[in-house]
């Protein structure tokens, strides 16, 4: 069965510092990978996705992620965070040719002034 | 509509009552999903619809939970005889199916259910 691991449940970081949110997945087949962001009391919004092609994916709000097949990882990065980036971030995987999205448990990013 | 719409946004119900949660997916999206998000936890898959049929109901936690979809559009999630452990945010998502593949899922704002 597919699974997604987000090792860090909470990540505090100071404003304008860089951040990396880690995501590892278990799959021996081709997958699509996603990062979603959930602001307080809101639904999930897609940040970025990897379908194929370049392993470095750029998303909205200055975020980017790199697909590493050998390490089965899809870590999310931002070189300089803002207070407004404070939110919950979810990594998700979908096996190609299937319909189900498997989500990680989320990482709560808290940006400190 | 422009996005996935869920109603109500908040629902408080007494233990033992039945509740219905509604989801209006993005027009043209044939795939529809229900997820549950308990406080401080990740998303738990409940059920998936392709058109009006539900090929995967494996995530429904008990027979108190059921869902239906009509007209390849609106879906309702029904919870009978609600229990306090049913308290959670219920999220609906829809996705376009192209060439037999579903790609990006678009989420609604969720329904926050509180069972008292």
XYZ file of C-alpha atoms in Angstrom, chain B residues 42-114:
73
model
C -4.043 14.317 8.236
C -6.661 13.526 5.650
C -8.413 10.194 5.871
C -9.878 8.861 2.619
C -13.551 7.932 2.868
C -14.977 7.289 -0.590
C -14.393 7.913 -4.276
C -16.982 8.410 -7.029
C -16.415 8.036 -10.731
C -19.556 9.461 -12.260
C -22.434 8.286 -10.108
C -20.860 5.022 -9.055
C -18.559 4.463 -6.104
C -15.916 1.882 -6.988
C -14.107 2.419 -3.710
C -15.971 2.745 -0.434
C -13.196 1.190 1.562
C -12.578 4.255 3.698
C -16.063 4.539 5.157
C -15.491 3.887 8.870
C -18.755 2.080 9.605
C -22.170 1.265 8.179
C -23.435 4.495 9.739
C -21.679 6.301 6.904
C -23.068 6.361 3.380
C -22.714 8.574 0.339
C -24.422 9.025 -2.962
C -23.956 11.075 -6.074
C -26.548 12.027 -8.648
C -26.346 13.485 -12.139
C -22.566 13.189 -12.052
C -22.727 16.292 -9.927
C -23.875 16.813 -6.359
C -22.858 14.339 -3.682
C -24.203 13.895 -0.179
C -22.432 12.200 2.693
C -24.837 10.919 5.327
C -23.864 9.974 8.854
C -26.530 8.167 10.827
C -26.743 8.049 14.612
C -23.801 10.397 14.982
C -21.205 9.750 17.657
C -18.754 12.143 19.239
C -15.870 10.503 17.407
C -17.500 11.619 14.138
C -16.556 15.208 14.991
C -14.173 16.357 12.272
C -13.883 18.456 9.151
C -15.285 16.641 6.144
C -13.596 17.670 2.921
C -14.852 17.086 -0.578
C -12.653 17.224 -3.660
C -13.223 16.801 -7.371
C -10.941 16.009 -10.228
C -11.014 15.962 -13.990
C -10.470 12.563 -15.573
C -8.479 12.792 -18.793
C -7.464 9.735 -20.755
C -8.534 7.569 -17.861
C -6.226 9.395 -15.478
C -7.098 11.678 -12.598
C -4.507 14.319 -11.853
C -5.081 17.333 -9.647
C -7.782 17.276 -6.969
C -9.547 20.535 -6.104
C -10.853 20.826 -2.563
C -13.829 22.545 -1.032
C -13.673 24.547 2.199
C -15.001 21.641 4.198
C -17.847 21.098 6.632
C -16.889 21.258 10.288
C -19.068 18.741 12.120
C -19.330 18.880 15.892
